[in-house]
mmCIF file of C-alpha atoms in Angstrom:
data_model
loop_
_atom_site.group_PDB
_atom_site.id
_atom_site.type_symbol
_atom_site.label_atom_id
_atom_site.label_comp_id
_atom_site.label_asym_id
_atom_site.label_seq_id
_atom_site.Cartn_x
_atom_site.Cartn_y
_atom_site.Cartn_z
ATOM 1 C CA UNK A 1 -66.673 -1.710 -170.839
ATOM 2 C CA UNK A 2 -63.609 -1.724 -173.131
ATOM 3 C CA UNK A 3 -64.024 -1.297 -176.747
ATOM 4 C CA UNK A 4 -61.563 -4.147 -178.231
ATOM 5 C CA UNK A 5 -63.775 -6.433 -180.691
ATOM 6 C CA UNK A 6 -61.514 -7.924 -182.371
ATOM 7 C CA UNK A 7 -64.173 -10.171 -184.279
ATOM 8 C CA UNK A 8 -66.005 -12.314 -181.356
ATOM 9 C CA UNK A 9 -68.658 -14.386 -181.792
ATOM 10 C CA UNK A 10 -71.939 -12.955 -181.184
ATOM 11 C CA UNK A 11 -70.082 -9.260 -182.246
ATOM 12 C CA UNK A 12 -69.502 -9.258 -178.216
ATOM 13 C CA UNK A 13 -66.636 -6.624 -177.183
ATOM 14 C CA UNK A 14 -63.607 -8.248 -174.827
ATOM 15 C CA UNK A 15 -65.266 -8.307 -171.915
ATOM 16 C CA UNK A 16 -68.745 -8.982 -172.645
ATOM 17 C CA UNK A 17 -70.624 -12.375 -171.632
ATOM 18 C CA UNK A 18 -71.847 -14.674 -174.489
ATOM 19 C CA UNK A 19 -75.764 -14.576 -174.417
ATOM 20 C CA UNK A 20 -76.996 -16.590 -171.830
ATOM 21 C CA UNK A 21 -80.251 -17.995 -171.129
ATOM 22 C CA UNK A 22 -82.071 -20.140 -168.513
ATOM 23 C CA UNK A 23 -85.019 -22.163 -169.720
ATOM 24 C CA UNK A 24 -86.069 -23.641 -165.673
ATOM 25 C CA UNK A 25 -88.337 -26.735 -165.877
ATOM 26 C CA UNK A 26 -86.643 -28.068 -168.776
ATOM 27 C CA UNK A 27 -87.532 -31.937 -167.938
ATOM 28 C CA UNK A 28 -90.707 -32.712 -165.859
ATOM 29 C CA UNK A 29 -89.440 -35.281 -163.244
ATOM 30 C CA UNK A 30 -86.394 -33.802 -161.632
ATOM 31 C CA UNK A 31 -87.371 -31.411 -158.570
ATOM 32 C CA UNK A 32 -85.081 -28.632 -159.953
ATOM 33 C CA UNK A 33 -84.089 -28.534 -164.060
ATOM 34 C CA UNK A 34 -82.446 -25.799 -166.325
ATOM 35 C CA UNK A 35 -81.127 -26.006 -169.495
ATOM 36 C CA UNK A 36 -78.167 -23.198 -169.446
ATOM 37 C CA UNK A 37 -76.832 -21.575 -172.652
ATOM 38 C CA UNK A 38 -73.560 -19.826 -172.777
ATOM 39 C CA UNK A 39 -73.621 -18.951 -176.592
ATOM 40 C CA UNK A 40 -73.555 -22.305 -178.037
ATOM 41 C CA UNK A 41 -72.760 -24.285 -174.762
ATOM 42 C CA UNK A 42 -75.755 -25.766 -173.723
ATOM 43 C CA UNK A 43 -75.589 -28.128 -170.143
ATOM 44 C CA UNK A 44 -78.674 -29.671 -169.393
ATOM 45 C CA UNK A 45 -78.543 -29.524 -165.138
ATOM 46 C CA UNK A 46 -81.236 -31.365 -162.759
ATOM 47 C CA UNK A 47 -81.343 -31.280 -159.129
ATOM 48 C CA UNK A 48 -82.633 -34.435 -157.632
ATOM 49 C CA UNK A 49 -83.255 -34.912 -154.202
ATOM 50 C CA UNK A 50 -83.224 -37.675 -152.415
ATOM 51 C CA UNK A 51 -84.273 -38.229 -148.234
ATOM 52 C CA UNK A 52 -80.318 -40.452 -147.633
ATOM 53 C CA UNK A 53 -77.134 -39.642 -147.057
ATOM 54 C CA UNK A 54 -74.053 -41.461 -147.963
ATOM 55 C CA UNK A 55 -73.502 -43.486 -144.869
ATOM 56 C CA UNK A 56 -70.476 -41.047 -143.595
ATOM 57 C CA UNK A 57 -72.858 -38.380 -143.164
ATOM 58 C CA UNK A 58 -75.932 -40.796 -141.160
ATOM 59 C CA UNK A 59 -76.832 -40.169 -137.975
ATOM 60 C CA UNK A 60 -75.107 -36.330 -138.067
ATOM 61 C CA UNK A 61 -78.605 -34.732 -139.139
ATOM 62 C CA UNK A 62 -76.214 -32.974 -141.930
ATOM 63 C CA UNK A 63 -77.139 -33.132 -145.738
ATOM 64 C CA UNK A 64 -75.585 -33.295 -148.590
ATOM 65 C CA UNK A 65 -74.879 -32.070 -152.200
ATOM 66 C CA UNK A 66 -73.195 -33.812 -154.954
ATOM 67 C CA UNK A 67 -72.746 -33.658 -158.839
ATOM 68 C CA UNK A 68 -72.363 -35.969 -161.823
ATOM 69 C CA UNK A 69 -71.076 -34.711 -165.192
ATOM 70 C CA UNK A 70 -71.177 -35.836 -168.299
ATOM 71 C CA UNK A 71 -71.231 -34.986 -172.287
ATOM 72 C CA UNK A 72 -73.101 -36.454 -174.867
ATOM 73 C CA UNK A 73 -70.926 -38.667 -177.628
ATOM 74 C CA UNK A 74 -72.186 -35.777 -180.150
ATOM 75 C CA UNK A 75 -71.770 -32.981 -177.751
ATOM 76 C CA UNK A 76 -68.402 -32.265 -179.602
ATOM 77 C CA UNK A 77 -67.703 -31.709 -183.748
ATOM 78 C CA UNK A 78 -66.626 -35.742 -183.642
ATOM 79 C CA UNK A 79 -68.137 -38.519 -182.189
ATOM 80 C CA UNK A 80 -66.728 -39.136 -178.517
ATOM 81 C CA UNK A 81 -68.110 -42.838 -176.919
ATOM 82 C CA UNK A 82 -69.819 -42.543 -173.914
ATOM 83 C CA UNK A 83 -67.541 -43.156 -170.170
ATOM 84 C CA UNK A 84 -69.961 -46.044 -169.659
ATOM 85 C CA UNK A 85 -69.148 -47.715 -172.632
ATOM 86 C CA UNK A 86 -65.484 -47.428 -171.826
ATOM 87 C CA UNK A 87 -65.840 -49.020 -168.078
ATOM 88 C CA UNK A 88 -64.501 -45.654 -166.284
ATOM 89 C CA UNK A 89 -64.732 -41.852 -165.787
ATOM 90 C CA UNK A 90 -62.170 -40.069 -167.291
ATOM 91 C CA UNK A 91 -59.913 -37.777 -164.803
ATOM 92 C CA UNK A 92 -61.209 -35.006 -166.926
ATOM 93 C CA UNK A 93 -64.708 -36.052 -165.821
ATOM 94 C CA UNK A 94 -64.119 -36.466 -162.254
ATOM 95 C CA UNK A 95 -62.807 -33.328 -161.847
ATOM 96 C CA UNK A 96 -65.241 -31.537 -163.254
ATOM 97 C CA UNK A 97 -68.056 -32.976 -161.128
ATOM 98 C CA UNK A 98 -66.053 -32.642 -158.135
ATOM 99 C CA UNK A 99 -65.392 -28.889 -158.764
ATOM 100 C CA UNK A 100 -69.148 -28.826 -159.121
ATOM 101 C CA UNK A 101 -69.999 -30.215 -156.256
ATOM 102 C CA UNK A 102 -67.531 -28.160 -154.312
ATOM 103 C CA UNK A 103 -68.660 -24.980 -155.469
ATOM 104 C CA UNK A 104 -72.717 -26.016 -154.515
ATOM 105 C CA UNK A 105 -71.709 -27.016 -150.913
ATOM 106 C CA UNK A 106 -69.388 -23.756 -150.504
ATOM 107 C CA UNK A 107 -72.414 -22.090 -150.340
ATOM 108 C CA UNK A 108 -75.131 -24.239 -148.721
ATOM 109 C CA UNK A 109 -75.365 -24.722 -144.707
ATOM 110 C CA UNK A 110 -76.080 -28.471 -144.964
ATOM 111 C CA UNK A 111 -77.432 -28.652 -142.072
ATOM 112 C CA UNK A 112 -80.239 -26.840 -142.809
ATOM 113 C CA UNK A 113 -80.794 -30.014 -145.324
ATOM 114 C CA UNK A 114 -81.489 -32.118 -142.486
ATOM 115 C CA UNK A 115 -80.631 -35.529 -143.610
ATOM 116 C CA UNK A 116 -80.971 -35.674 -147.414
ATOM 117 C CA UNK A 117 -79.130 -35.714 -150.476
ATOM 118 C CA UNK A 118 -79.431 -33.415 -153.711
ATOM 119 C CA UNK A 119 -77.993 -34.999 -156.617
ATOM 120 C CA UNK A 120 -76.561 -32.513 -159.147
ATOM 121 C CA UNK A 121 -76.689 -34.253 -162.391
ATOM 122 C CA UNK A 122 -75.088 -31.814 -165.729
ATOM 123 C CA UNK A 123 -74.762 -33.530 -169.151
ATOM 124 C CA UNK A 124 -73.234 -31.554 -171.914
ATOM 125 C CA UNK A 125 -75.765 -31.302 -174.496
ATOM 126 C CA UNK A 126 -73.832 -29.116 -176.963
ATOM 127 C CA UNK A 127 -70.054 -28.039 -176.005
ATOM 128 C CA UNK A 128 -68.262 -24.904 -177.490
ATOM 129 C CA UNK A 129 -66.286 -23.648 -174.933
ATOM 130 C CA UNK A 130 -66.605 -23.167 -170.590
ATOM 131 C CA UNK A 131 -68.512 -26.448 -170.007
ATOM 132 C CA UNK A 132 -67.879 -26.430 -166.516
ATOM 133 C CA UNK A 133 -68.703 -22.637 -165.897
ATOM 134 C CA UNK A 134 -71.773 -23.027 -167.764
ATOM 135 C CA UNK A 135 -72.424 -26.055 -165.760
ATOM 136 C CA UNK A 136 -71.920 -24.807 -162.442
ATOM 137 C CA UNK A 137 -73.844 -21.587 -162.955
ATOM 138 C CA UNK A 138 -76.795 -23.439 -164.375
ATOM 139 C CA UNK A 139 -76.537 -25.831 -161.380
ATOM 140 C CA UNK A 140 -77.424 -23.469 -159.060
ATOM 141 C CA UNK A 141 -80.429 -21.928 -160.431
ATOM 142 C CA UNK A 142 -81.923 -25.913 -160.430
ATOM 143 C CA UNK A 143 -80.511 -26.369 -156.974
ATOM 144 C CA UNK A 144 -82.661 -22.953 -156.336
ATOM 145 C CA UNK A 145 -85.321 -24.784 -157.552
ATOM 146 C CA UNK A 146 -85.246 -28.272 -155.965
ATOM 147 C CA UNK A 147 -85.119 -26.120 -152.530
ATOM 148 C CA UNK A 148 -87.951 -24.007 -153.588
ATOM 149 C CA UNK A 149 -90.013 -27.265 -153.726
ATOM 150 C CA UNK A 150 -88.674 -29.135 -150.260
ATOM 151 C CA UNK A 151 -89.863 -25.407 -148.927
ATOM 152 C CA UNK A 152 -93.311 -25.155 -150.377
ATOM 153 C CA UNK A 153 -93.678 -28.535 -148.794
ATOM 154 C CA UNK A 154 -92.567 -27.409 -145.661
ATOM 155 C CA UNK A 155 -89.950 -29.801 -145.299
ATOM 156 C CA UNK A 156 -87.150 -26.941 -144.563
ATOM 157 C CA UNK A 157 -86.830 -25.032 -141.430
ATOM 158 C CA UNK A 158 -84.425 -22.538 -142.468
ATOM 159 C CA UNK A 159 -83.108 -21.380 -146.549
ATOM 160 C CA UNK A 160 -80.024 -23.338 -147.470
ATOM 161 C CA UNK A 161 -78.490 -21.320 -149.400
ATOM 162 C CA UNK A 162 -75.865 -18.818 -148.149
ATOM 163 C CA UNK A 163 -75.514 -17.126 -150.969
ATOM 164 C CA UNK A 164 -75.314 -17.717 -154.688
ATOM 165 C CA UNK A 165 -72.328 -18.851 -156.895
ATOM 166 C CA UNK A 166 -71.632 -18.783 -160.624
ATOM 167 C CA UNK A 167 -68.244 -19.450 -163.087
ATOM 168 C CA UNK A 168 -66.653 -18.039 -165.734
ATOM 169 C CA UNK A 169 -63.294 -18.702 -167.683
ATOM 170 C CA UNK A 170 -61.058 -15.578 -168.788
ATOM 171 C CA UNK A 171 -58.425 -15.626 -170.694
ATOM 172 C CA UNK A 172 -55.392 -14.218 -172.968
ATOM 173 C CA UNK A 173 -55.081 -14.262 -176.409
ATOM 174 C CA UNK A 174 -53.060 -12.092 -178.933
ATOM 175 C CA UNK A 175 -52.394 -10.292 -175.883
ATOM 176 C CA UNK A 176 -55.865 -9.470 -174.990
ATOM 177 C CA UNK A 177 -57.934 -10.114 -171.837
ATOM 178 C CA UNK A 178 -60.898 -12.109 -172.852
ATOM 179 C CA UNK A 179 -64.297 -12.617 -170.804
ATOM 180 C CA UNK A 180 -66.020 -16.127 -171.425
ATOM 181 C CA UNK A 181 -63.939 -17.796 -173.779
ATOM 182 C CA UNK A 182 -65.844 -19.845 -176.675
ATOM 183 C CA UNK A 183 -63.608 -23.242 -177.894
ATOM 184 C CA UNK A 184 -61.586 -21.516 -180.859
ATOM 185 C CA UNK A 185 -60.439 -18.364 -178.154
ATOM 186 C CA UNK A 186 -59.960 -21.133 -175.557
ATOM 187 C CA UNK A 187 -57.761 -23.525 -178.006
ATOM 188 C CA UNK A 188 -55.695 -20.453 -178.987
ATOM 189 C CA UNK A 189 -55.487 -18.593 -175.612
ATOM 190 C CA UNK A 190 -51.370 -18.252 -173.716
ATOM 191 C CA UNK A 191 -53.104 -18.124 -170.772
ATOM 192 C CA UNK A 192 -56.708 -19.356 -169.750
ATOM 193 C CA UNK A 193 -58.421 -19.385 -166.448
ATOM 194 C CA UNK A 194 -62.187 -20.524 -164.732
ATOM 195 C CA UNK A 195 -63.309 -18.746 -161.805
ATOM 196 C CA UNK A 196 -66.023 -19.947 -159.713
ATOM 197 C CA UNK A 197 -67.294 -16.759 -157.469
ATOM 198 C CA UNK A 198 -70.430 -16.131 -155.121
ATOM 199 C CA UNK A 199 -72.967 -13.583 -155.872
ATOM 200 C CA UNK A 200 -71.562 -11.359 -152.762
ATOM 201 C CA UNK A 201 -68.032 -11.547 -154.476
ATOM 202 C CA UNK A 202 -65.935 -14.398 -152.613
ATOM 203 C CA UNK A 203 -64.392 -16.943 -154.646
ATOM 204 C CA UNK A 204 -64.795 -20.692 -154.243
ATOM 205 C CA UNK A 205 -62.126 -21.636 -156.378
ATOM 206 C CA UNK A 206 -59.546 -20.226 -159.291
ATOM 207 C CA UNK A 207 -58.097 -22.313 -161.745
ATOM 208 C CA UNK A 208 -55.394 -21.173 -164.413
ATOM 209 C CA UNK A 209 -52.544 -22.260 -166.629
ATOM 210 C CA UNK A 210 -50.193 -20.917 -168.503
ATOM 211 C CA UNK A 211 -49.631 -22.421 -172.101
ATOM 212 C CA UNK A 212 -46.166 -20.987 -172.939
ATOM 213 C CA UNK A 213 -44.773 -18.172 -170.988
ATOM 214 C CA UNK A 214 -46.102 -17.460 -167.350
ATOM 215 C CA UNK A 215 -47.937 -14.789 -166.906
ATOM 216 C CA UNK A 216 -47.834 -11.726 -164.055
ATOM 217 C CA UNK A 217 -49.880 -10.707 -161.314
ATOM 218 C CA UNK A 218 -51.017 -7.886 -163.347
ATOM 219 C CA UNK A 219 -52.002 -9.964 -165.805
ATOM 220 C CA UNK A 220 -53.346 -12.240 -163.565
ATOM 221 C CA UNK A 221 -54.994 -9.208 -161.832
ATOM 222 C CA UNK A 222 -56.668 -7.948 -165.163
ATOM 223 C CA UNK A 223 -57.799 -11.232 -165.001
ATOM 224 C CA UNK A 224 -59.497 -11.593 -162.042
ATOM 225 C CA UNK A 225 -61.267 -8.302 -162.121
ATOM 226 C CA UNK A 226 -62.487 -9.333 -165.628
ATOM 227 C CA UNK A 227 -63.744 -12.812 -163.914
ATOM 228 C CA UNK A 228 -65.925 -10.682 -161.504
ATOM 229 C CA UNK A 229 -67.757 -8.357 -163.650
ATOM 230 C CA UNK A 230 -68.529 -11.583 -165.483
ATOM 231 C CA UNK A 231 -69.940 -12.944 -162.742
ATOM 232 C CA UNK A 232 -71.565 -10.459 -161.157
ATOM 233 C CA UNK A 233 -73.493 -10.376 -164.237
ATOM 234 C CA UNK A 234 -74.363 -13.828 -164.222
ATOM 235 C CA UNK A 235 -75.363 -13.589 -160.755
ATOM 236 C CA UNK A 236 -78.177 -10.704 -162.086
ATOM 237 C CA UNK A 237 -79.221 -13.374 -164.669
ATOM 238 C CA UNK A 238 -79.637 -16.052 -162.310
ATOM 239 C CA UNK A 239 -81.752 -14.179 -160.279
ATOM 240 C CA UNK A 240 -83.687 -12.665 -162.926
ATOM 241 C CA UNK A 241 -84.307 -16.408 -164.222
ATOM 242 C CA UNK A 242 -85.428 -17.247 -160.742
ATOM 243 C CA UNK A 243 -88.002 -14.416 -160.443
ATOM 244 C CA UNK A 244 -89.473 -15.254 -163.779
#
């Protein structure tokens, strides 16, 4: 650990994690449900399952796994109407559930599913920053959990799940490599970056920008190796929130 603190939230040094907690059976009907907190980022995921496939997949004897995302009008400081109301999904939206979904199937052998669907649903209850990380970790502890249940009823031959995957964003600001940025680091950060890793250290997908001046691949290295002690930490929290 390095000893910058600089005046974070939650008195957390540069590369520390906000608190995060799992609460697991947060709603009673979904087979798998979590409310995730990354500080005060709360995403609200259930795992739904459902014995279909979309029609590409029928008659393969593969499953599949999907997400939806979404964020309540208040999730924000002002009022935001809901998608629904407007007609569409934003782009914003659709890429966020997509990345989601990506980073579920990256590490589940669907065809250990046989031929059904879980349904990933995440809706932002609270947002302050890393939305999608918080999302995407929290997914897969209620995925974990919707699988758990298909098992106890013997309806799985083999585990799913490959491994386990999490997210985090990272980030520079006043020249300082930042774990887990909250929304004021985030709107203030030159450079700012999510990465979505598994639990044995592989990475599903990196996503980064530069706001003014690009940045190196030392910086971008400092990064990255900032990204993974992150998420190797969320990884222990996961599974500490599963054995509980």
């Amino acid at each position: 650990m390095n000893n910058v603190s600089g005046g974070r939230a939650h008195d957390r040094q540069a590369d520390q994690l906000r608190p995060v907690t799992f609460c697991r059976g947060f709603t009673r009907y979904a087979e798998g449900s979590v409310l995730v907190c990354f500080g005060e980022t709360r995403v609200l995921c259930t795992a739904s399952v459902e014995e279909s496939v979309p029609s590409f997949l029928r008659g393969c004897g593969r499953g599949w796994v999907t997400a939806e995302y979404a964020m309540l009008p208040r999730a924000t400081q002002v009022r935001n109407p809901r998608e629904a109301a407007r007609g569409k999904v934003s782009g914003r939206t659709s890429e966020i559930q997509r990345l989601i979904g990506r980073s579920l199937r990256a590490i589940t052998n669907l065809d250990a599913l046989g031929e059904r669907s879980i349904l990933i649903d995440c809706d932002v209850l609270q947002a302050d920053g890393g939305t999608r990380t918080a999302a995407i970790t929290g997914a897969y502890v209620a995925l974990c959990d919707a699988l758990h249940g298909l098992r106890q009823r013997q309806l799985l031959a083999d585990w799913p799940l490959r491994d386990s995957v999490s997210a985090v964003s990272v980030g520079f600001l006043a020249d300082r490599a930042l774990l887990d940025l909250d929304y004021e680091e985030d709107r203030g950060a030159a450079v700012d970056m999510n990465f979505v890793i598994t639990g044995s250290g592989r990475f599903v997908e990196i996503q980064g920008t530069a706001e003014e001046e690009p940045f190196s691949l030392e910086q971008f290295d400092s990064l990255r190796n900032l990204a993974m002690s992150g998420c190797r930490e969320l990884s222990r929290l996961q599974q500490l929130a599963l054995e509980g």
